Short mmCIF file of C-alpha atoms in Angstrom, two decimals:
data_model
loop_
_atom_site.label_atom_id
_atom_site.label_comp_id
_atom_site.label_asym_id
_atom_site.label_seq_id
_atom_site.Cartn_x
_atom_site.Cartn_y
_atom_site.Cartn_z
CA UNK A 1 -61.54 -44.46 -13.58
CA UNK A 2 -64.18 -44.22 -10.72
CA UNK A 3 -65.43 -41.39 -8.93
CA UNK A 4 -65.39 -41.43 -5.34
CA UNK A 5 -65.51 -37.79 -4.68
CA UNK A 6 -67.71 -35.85 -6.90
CA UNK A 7 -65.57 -32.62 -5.92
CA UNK A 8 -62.42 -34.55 -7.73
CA UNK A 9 -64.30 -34.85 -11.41
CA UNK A 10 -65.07 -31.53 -13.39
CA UNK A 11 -67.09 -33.18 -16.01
CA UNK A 12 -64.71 -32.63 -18.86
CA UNK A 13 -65.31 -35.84 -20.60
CA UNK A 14 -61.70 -36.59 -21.49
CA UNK A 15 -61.94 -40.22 -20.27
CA UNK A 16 -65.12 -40.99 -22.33
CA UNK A 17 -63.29 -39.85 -25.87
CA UNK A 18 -59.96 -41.06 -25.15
CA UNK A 19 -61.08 -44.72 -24.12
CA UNK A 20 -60.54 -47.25 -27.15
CA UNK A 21 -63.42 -49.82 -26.24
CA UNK A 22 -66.09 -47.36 -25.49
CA UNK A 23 -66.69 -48.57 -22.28
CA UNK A 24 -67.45 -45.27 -20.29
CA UNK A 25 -70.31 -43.58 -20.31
CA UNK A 26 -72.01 -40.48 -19.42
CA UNK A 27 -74.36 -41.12 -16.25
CA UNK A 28 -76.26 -38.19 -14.66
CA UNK A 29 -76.72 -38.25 -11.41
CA UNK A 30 -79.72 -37.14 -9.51
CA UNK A 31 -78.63 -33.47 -9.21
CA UNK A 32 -78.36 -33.66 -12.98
CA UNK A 33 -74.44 -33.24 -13.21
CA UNK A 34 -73.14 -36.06 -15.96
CA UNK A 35 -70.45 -38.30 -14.28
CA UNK A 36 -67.97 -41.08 -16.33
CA UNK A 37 -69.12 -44.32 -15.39
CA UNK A 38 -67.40 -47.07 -16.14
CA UNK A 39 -68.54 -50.84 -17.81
CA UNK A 40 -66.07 -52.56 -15.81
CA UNK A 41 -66.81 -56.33 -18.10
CA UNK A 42 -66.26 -53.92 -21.19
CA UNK A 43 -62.41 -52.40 -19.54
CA UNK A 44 -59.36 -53.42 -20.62
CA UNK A 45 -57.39 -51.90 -18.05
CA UNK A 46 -55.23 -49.31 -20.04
CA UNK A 47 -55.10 -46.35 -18.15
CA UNK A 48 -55.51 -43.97 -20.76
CA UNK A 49 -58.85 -42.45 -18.89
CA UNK A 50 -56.44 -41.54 -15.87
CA UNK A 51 -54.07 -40.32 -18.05
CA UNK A 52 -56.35 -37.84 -19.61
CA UNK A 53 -57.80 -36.78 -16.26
CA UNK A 54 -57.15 -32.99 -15.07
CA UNK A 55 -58.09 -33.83 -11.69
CA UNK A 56 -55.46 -36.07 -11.59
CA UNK A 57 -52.42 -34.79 -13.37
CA UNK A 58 -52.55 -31.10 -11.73
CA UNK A 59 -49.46 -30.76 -12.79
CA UNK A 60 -49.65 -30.60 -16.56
CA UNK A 61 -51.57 -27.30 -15.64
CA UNK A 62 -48.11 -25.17 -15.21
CA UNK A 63 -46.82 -26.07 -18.67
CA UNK A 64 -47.86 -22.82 -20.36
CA UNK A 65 -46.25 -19.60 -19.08
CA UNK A 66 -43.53 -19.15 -16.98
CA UNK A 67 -45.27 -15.62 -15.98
CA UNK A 68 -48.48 -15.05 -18.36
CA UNK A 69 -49.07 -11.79 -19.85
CA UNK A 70 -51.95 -9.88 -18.56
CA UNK A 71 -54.08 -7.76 -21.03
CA UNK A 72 -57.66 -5.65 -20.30
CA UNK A 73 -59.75 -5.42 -23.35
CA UNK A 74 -63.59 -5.54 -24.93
CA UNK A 75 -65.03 -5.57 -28.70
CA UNK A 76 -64.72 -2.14 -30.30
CA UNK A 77 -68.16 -3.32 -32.32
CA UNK A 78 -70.63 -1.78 -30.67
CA UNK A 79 -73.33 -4.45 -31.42
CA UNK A 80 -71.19 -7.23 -30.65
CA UNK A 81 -70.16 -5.70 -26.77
CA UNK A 82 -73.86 -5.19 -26.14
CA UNK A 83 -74.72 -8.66 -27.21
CA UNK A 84 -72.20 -10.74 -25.22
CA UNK A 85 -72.34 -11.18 -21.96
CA UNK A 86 -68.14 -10.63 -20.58
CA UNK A 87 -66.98 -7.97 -23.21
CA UNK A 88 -67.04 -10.12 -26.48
CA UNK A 89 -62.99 -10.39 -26.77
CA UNK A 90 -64.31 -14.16 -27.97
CA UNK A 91 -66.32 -12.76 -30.79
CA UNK A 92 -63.74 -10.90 -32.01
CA UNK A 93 -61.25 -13.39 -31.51
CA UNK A 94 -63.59 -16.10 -33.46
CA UNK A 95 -64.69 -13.68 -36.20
CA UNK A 96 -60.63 -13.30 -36.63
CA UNK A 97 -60.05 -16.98 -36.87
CA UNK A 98 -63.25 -17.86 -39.11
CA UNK A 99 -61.35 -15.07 -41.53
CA UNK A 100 -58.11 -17.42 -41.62
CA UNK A 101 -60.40 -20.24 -42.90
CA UNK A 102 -60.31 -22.01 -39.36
CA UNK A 103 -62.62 -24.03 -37.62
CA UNK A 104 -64.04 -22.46 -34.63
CA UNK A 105 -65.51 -24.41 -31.52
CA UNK A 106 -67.39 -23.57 -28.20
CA UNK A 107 -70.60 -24.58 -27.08
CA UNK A 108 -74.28 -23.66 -27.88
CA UNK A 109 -78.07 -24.58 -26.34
CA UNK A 110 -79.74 -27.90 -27.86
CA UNK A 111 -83.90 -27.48 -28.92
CA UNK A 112 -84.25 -28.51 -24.72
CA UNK A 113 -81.95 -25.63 -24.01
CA UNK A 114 -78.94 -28.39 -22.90
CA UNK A 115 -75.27 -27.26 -23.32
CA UNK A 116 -73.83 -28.70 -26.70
CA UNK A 117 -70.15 -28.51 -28.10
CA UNK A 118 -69.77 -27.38 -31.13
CA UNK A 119 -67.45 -26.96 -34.13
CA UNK A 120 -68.25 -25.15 -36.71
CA UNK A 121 -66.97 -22.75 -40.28
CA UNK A 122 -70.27 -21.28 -40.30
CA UNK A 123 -69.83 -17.67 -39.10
CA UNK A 124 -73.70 -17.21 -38.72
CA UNK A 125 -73.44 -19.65 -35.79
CA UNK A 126 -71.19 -17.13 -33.79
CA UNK A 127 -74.61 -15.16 -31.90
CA UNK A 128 -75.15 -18.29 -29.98
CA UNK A 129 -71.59 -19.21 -29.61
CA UNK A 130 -70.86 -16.33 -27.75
CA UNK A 131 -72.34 -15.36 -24.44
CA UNK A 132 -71.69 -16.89 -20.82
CA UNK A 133 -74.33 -20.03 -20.32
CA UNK A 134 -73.83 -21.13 -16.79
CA UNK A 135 -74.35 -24.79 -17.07
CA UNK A 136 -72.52 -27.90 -17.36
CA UNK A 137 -71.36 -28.39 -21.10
CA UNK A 138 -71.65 -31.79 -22.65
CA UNK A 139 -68.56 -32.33 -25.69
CA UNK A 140 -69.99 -35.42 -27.07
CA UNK A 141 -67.11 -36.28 -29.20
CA UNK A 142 -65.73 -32.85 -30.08
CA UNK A 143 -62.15 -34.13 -28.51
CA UNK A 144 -62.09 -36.71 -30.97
CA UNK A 145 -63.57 -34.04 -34.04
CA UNK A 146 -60.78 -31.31 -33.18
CA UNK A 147 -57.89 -33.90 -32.94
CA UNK A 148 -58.83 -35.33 -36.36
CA UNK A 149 -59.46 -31.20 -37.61
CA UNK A 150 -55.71 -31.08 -36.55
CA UNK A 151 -54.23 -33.81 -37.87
CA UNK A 152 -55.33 -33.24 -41.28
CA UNK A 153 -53.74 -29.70 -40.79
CA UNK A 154 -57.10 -27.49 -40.08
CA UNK A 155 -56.24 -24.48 -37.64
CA UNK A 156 -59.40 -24.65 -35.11
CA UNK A 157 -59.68 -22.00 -32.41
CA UNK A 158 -61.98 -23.29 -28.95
CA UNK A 159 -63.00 -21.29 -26.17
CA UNK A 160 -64.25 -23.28 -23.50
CA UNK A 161 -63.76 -24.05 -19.74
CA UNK A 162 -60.49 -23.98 -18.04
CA UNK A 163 -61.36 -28.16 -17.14
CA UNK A 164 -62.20 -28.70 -20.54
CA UNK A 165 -59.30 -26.95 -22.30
CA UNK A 166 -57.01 -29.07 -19.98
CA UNK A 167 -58.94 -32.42 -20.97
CA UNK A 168 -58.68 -31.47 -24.31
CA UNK A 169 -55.01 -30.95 -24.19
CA UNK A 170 -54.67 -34.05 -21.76
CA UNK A 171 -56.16 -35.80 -24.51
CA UNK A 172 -54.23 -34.96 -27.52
CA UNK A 173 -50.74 -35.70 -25.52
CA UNK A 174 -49.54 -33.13 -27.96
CA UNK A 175 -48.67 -29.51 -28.90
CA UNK A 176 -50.25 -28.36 -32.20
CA UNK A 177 -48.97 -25.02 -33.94
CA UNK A 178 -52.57 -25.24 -35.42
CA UNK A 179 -54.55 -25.09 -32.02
CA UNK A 180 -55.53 -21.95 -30.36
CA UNK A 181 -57.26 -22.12 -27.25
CA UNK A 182 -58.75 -19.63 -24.95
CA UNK A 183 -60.65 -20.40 -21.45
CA UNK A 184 -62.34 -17.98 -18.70
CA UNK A 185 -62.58 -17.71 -15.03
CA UNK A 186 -65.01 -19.82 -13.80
CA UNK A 187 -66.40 -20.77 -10.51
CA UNK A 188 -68.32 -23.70 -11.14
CA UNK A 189 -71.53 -24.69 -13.49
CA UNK A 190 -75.13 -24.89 -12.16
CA UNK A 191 -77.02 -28.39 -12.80
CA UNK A 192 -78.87 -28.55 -15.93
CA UNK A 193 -81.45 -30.23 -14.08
CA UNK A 194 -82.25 -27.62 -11.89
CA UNK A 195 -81.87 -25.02 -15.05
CA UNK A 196 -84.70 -26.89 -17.15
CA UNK A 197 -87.33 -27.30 -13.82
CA UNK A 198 -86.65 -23.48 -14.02
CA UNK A 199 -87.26 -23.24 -17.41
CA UNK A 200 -90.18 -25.49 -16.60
CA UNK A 201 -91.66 -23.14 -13.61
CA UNK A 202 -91.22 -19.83 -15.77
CA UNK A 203 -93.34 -21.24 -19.07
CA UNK A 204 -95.98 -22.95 -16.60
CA UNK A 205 -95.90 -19.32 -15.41
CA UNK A 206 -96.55 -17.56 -18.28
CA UNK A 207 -98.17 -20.37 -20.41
CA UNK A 208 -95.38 -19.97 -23.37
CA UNK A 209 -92.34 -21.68 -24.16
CA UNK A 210 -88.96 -20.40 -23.77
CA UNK A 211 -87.69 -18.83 -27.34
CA UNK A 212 -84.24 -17.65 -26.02
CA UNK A 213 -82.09 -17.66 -22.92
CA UNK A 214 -79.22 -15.04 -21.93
CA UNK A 215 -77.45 -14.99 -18.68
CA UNK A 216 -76.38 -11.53 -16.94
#
């Protein structure tokens, strides 16, 4: 795979999991946005990484409702709306699946205040789970954690980006009764580059170090 137009890659690191040599890596460019890029003496030419792509397959995007079902709702725990940032349906949601014994992923800040995936049974996790964090979201391998999770018959419940829930369903090339998925309307993420200069220009500021972030 090889990135001509920045617009046509979303970052959602499907080709980097799904490749069986480990060929691709994660290069950041100088805007800070991570990019596949691709050892080309390491390649054996077997597709997969195009096969996993959203960008490329658009179509496999239509595959789950005919005509969705539209519903308006927010946490009835009153501690739990004020401390998200859009509602905190996904708190409830996870708190319901970490209940049923089930693994629940998303993404949380790294000590440097990077986006991290994450998957997790630990409940006490959930106050940084939630929350919108306007940045771009690095997996690692947490494709290649939640296919094993399923496999081995583990019910695991992500919320993520719409690009990375289709990457991660591009990459396991197959319905599981034990996945639940749930993405969000988003308009784009801001470069982590620029975030952390920010970061950066508020502690030179105030001569402290950031303790905690929340967007909105």
């Amino acid at each position: 795979i090889k990135i001509l137009d920045k617009t046509k890659c979303c970052g959602c690191r499907a080709c980097v999991q799904v490749c069986p040599v480990k060929c691709i890596s994660w290069d950041i460019d100088e805007e800070g946005f991570r990019y596949p890029l691709v050892d080309k003496d390491k390649c054996i030419n077997c597709g997969r990484c195009e096969n996993v792509c959203p960008q490329i397959h658009l179509e496999k995007r239509d595959n789950n409702w005919n005509e969705p079902k539209v519903f308006a709702s927010y946490a009835m725990d009153n501690y739990i709306h004020m401390d998200s940032t859009s509602g905190g349906v996904f708190s409830t949601l996870a708190n319901y699946f970490f209940e049923q014994g089930a693994y629940v992923a998303g993404a949380i800040y790294d000590n440097d205040f990077s986006l991290k995936g994450i998957i997790t049974k630990n409940r006490s996790l959930l106050p940084q789970i939630r929350s919108s964090k306007y940045l771009q979201n690095d997996p690692h391998e947490q494709y290649l954690k939640i296919k094993e999770l399923l496999k081995s018959g583990e019910k695991v419940f992500i919320c993520s980006t719409p690009c990375q829930i289709a990457g991660l369903l591009n990459f396991l090339d197959k319905r599981y009764d034990n996945l639940y998925t749930a993405d969000f309307i988003c308009k784009g993420v801001s470069s982590p580059l620029l975030f952390r200069k920010y970061l950066g220009s508020l502690e030179s500021k105030y001569h402290s170090k950031v303790k905690n972030v929340k967007f909105k």
